[in-house]
Every structure is written in structure tokens, then in C-alpha cells.
PDB file of C-alpha atoms in Angstrom:
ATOM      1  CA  UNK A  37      37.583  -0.217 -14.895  1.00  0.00           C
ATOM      2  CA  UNK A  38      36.433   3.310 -14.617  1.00  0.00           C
ATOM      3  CA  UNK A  39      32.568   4.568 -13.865  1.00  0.00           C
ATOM      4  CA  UNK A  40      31.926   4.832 -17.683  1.00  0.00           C
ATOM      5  CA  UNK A  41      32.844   1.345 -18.607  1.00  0.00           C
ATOM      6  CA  UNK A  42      31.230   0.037 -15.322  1.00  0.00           C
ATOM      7  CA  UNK A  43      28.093   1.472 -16.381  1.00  0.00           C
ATOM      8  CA  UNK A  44      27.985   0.718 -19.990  1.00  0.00           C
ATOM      9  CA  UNK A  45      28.266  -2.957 -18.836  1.00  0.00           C
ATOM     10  CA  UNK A  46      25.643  -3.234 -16.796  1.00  0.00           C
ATOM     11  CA  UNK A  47      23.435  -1.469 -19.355  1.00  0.00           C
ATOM     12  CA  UNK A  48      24.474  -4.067 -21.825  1.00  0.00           C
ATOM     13  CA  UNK A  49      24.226  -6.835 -19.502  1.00  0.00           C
ATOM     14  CA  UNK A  50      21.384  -6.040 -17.518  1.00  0.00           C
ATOM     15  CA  UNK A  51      17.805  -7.307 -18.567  1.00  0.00           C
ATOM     16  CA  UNK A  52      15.333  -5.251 -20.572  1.00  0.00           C
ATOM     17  CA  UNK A  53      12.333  -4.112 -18.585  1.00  0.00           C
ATOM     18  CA  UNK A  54       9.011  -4.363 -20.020  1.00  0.00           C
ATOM     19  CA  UNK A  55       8.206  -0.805 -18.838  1.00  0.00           C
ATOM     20  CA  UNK A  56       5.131  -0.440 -21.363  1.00  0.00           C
ATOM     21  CA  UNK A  57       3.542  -4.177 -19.769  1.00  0.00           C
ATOM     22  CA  UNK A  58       4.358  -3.328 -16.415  1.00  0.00           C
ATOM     23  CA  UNK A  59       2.598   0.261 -16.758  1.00  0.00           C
ATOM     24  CA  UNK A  60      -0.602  -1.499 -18.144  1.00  0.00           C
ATOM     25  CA  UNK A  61      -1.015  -4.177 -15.904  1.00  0.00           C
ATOM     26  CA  UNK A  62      -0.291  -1.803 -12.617  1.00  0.00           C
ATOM     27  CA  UNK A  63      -3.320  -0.037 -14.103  1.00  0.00           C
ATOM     28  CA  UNK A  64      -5.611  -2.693 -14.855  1.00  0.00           C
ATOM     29  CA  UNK A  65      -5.457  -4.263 -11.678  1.00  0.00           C
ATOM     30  CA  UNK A  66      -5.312  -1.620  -9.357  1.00  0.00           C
ATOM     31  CA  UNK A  67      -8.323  -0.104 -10.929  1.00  0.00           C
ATOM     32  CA  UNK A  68      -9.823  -4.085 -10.538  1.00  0.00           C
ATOM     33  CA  UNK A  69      -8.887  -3.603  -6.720  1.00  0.00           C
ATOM     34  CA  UNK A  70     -10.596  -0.030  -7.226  1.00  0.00           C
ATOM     35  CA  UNK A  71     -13.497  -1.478  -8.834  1.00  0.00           C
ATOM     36  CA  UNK A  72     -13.603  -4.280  -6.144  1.00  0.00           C
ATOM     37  CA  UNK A  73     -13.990  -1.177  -3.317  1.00  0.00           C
ATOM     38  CA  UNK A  74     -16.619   0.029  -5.176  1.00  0.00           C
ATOM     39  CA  UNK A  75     -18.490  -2.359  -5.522  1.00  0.00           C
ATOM     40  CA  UNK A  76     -18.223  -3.745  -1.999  1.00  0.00           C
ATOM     41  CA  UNK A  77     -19.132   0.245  -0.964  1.00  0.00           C
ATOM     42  CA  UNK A  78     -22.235  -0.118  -3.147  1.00  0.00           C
ATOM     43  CA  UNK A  79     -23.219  -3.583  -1.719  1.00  0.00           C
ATOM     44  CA  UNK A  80     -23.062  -2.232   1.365  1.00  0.00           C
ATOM     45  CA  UNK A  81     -25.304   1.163   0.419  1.00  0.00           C
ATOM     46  CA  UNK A  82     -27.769  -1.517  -0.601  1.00  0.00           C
ATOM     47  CA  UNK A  83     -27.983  -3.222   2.901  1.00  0.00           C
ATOM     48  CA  UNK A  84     -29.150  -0.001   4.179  1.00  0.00           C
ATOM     49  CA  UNK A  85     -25.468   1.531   5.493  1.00  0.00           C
ATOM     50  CA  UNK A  86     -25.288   5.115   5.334  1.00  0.00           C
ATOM     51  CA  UNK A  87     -22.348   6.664   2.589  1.00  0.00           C
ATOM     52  CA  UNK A  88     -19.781   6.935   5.787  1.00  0.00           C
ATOM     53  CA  UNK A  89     -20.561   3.794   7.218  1.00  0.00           C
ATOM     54  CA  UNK A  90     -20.173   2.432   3.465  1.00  0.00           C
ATOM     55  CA  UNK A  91     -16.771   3.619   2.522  1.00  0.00           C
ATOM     56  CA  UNK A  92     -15.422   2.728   6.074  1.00  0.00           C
ATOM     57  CA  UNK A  93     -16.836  -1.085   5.071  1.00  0.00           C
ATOM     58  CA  UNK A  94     -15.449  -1.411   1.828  1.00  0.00           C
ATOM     59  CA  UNK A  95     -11.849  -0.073   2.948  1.00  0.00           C
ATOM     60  CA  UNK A  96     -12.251  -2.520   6.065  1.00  0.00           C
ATOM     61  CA  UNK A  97     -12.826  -5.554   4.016  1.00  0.00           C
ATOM     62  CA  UNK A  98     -10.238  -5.035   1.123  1.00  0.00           C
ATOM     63  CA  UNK A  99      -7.731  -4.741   4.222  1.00  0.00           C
ATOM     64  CA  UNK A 100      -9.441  -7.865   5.631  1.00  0.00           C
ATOM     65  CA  UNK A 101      -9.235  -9.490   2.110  1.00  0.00           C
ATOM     66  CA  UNK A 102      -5.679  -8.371   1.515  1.00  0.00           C
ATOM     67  CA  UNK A 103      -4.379  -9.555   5.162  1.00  0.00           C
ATOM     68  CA  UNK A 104      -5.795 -13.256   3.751  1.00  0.00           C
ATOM     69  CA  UNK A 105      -4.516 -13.408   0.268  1.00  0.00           C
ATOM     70  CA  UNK A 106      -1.288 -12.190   2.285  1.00  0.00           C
ATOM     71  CA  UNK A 107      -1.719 -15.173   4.579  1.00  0.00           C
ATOM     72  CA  UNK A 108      -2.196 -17.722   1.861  1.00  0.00           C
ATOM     73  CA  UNK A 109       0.392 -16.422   0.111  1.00  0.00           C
ATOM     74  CA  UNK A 110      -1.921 -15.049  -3.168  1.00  0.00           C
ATOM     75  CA  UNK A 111      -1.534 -11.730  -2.886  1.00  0.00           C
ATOM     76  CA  UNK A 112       3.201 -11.901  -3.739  1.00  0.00           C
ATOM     77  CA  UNK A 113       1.681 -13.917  -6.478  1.00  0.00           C
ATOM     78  CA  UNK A 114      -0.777 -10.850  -7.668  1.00  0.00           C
ATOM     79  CA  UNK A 115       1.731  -8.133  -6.336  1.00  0.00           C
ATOM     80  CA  UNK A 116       4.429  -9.789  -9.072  1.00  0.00           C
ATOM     81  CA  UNK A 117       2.122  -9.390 -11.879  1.00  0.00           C
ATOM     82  CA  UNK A 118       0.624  -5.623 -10.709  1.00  0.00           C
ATOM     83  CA  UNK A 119       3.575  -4.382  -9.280  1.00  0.00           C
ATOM     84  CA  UNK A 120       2.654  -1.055  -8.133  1.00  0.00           C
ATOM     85  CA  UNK A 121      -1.316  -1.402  -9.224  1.00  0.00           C
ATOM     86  CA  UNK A 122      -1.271  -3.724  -5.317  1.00  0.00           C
ATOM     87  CA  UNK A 123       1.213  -1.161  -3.845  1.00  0.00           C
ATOM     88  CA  UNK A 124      -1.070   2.178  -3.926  1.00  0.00           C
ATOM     89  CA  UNK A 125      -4.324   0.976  -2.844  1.00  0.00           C
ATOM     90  CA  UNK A 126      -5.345   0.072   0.689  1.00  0.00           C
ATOM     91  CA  UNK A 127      -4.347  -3.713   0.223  1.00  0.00           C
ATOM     92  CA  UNK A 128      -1.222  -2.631  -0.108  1.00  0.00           C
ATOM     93  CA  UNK A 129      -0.859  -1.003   3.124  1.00  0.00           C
ATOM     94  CA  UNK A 130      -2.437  -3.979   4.859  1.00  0.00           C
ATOM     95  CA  UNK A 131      -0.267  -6.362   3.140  1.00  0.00           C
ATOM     96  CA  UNK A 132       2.811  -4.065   4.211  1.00  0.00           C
ATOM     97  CA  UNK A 133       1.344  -4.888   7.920  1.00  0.00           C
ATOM     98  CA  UNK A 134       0.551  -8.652   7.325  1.00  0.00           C
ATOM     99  CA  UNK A 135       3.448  -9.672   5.752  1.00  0.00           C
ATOM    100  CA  UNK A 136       5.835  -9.292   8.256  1.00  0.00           C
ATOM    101  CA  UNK A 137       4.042 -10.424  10.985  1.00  0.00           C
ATOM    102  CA  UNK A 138       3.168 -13.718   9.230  1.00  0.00           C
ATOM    103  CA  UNK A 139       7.195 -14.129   8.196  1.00  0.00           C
ATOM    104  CA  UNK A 140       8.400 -13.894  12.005  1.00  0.00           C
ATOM    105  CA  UNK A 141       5.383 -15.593  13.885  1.00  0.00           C
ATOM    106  CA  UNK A 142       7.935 -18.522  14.178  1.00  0.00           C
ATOM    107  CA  UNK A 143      10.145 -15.923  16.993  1.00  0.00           C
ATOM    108  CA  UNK A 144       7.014 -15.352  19.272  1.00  0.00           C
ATOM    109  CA  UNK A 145       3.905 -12.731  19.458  1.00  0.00           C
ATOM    110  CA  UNK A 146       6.077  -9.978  21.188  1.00  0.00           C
ATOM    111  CA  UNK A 147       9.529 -10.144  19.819  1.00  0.00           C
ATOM    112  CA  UNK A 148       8.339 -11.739  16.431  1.00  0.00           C
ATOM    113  CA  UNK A 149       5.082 -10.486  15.150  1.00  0.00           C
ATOM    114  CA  UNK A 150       4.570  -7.563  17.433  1.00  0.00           C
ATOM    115  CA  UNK A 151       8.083  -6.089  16.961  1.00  0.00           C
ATOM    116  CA  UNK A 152       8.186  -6.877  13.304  1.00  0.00           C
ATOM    117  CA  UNK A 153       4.624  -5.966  11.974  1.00  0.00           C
ATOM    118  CA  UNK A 154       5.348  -2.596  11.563  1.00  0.00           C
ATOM    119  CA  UNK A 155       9.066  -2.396   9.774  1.00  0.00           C
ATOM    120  CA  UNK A 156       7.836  -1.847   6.710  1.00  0.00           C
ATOM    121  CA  UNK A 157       4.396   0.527   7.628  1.00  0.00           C
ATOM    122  CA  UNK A 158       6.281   2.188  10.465  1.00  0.00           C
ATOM    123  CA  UNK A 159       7.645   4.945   8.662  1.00  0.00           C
ATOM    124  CA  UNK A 160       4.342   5.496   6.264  1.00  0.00           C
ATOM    125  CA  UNK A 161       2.678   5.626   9.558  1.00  0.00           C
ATOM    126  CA  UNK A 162       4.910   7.852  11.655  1.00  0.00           C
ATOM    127  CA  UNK A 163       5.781  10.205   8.839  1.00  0.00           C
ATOM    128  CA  UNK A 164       1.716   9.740   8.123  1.00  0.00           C
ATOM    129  CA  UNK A 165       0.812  11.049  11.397  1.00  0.00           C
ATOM    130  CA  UNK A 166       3.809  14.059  11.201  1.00  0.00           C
ATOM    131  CA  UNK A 167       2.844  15.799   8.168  1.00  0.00           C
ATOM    132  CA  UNK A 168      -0.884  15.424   9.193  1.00  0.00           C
ATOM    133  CA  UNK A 169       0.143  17.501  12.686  1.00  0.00           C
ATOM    134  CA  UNK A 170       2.590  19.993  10.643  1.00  0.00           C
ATOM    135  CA  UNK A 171      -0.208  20.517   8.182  1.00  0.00           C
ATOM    136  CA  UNK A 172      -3.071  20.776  11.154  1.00  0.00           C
ATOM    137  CA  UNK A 173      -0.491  23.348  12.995  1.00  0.00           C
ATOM    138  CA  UNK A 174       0.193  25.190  10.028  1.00  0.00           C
ATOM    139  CA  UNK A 175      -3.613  25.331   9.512  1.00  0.00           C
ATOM    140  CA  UNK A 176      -4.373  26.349  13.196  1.00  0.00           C
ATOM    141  CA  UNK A 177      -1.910  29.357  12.668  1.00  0.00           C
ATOM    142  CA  UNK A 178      -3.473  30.722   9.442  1.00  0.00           C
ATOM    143  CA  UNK A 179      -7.232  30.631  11.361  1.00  0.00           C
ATOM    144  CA  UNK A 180      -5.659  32.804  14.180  1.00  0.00           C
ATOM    145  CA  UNK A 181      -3.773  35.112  11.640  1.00  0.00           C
ATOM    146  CA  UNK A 182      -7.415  35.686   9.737  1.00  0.00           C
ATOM    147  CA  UNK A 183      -8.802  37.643  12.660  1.00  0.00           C
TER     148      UNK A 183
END
């Protein structure tokens, strides 16, 4: 069988996505979990928090939200209707974190969640933290060359 026929078979075989559906409902509820960080920010602007203080609640409690839907196992049940619309807020991140650590508890704090939390955020984080010190380097250099 060559490349060509390989590939025209697993066109023909291979399921139809609903690319349209999927689109739609990866925007309407990502902008829900928008809307939810919004209004949490607000809520808290109403109990007297300053704007900073506001923003920093709201993001904390959708992570603290998304770490228990993640627990309870909710949030794989929302995630496989949104698809990406869970994926590029901040609940996503946190359920990146959660997930593992809840699947290899049964191994042990150190070698099961400790080691594990991280094997899917790891990389966002490390590669996270690189490209903020390239960019703040890169930065530094162009202040020093404006004198």
C-alpha cells in the first residue's frame, strides 16, 4: 500500500469532525468561564477590594474552582464538551496541575503527586519563565542602548 492509498483510507474511514460545533461551543463556554472571572472580580470590587487585589481573587478562585471540578471529576466532563474553550483560560492551567496529581496520589506524596503534578504544566511553566527572562534581557539591553 503506498502513502497515497494509506491516506485516502483513513480519510474515508476516519470520522467526520464537527469542526463548526466544536468552534461554537469552545466559545460559548470559555467566554461563560470568562464571564464567571468577571463576575467573581466584580463581587469582589463590591466587598471593598481594590482593582489588583480583585483580579488576583477572581483568578485565585477559578483555579480553586477548577482544582475541585478536577477533583470530582466535572471539569473532563465540561473539558469534552468545550474542548479548547476549558484549555485557554486559567482553569485550564490549574486543571493541567490537578489532574495529575489526583491520578498518581495512589504511588505516594513525593514520588506520586509531587513528581507527577507538573508533567503536563512543566514545560508551559519552564518555557513560561524562559521567554519572560529572554524578553526582560532583551529589554534591559535596549534601555542601556537608549543612552
Amino acid at each position: 500500500m503506498t502513502d497515497k492509498e494509506y491516506d485516502a483510507l483513513v480519510k474515508e474511514i476516519s470520522p467526520k469532525s464537527p469542526v463548526l460545533k466544536d468552534c461554537l461551543n469552545a466559545f460559548w463556554i470559555g467566554g461563560l468561564i470568562c464571564l464567571l472571572g468577571q463576575i467573581l472580580q466584580n463581587w469582589y470590587l463590591s466587598m471593598g477590594t481594590q482593582k489588583p487585589n480583585a483580579a488576583v481573587g477572581a483568578s485565585m478562585t477559578l483555579v480553586a474552582l477548577s482544582a475541585l471540578l478536577t477533583g470530582l471529576s466535572v471539569y473532563d466532563d465540561i473539558a469534552k464538551v468545550a474542548g479548547a474553550g476549558t484549555l485557554v483560560p486559567i482553569t485550564g492551567f490549574a486543571n493541567a496541575v490537578s489532574a495529575p496529581a489526583i491520578e498518581f496520589k495512589t504511588e505516594g506524596f513525593v514520588l506520586g503527586v509531587a513528581a507527577k503534578m507538573f508533567t503536563i504544566a512543566g514545560p508551559v511553566i519552564v518555557y513560561g519563565v524562559g521567554a519572560s527572562v529572554l524578553y526582560g534581557f532583551i529589554y534591559w539591553i535596549g534601555t542601556l542602548l537608549r543612552v
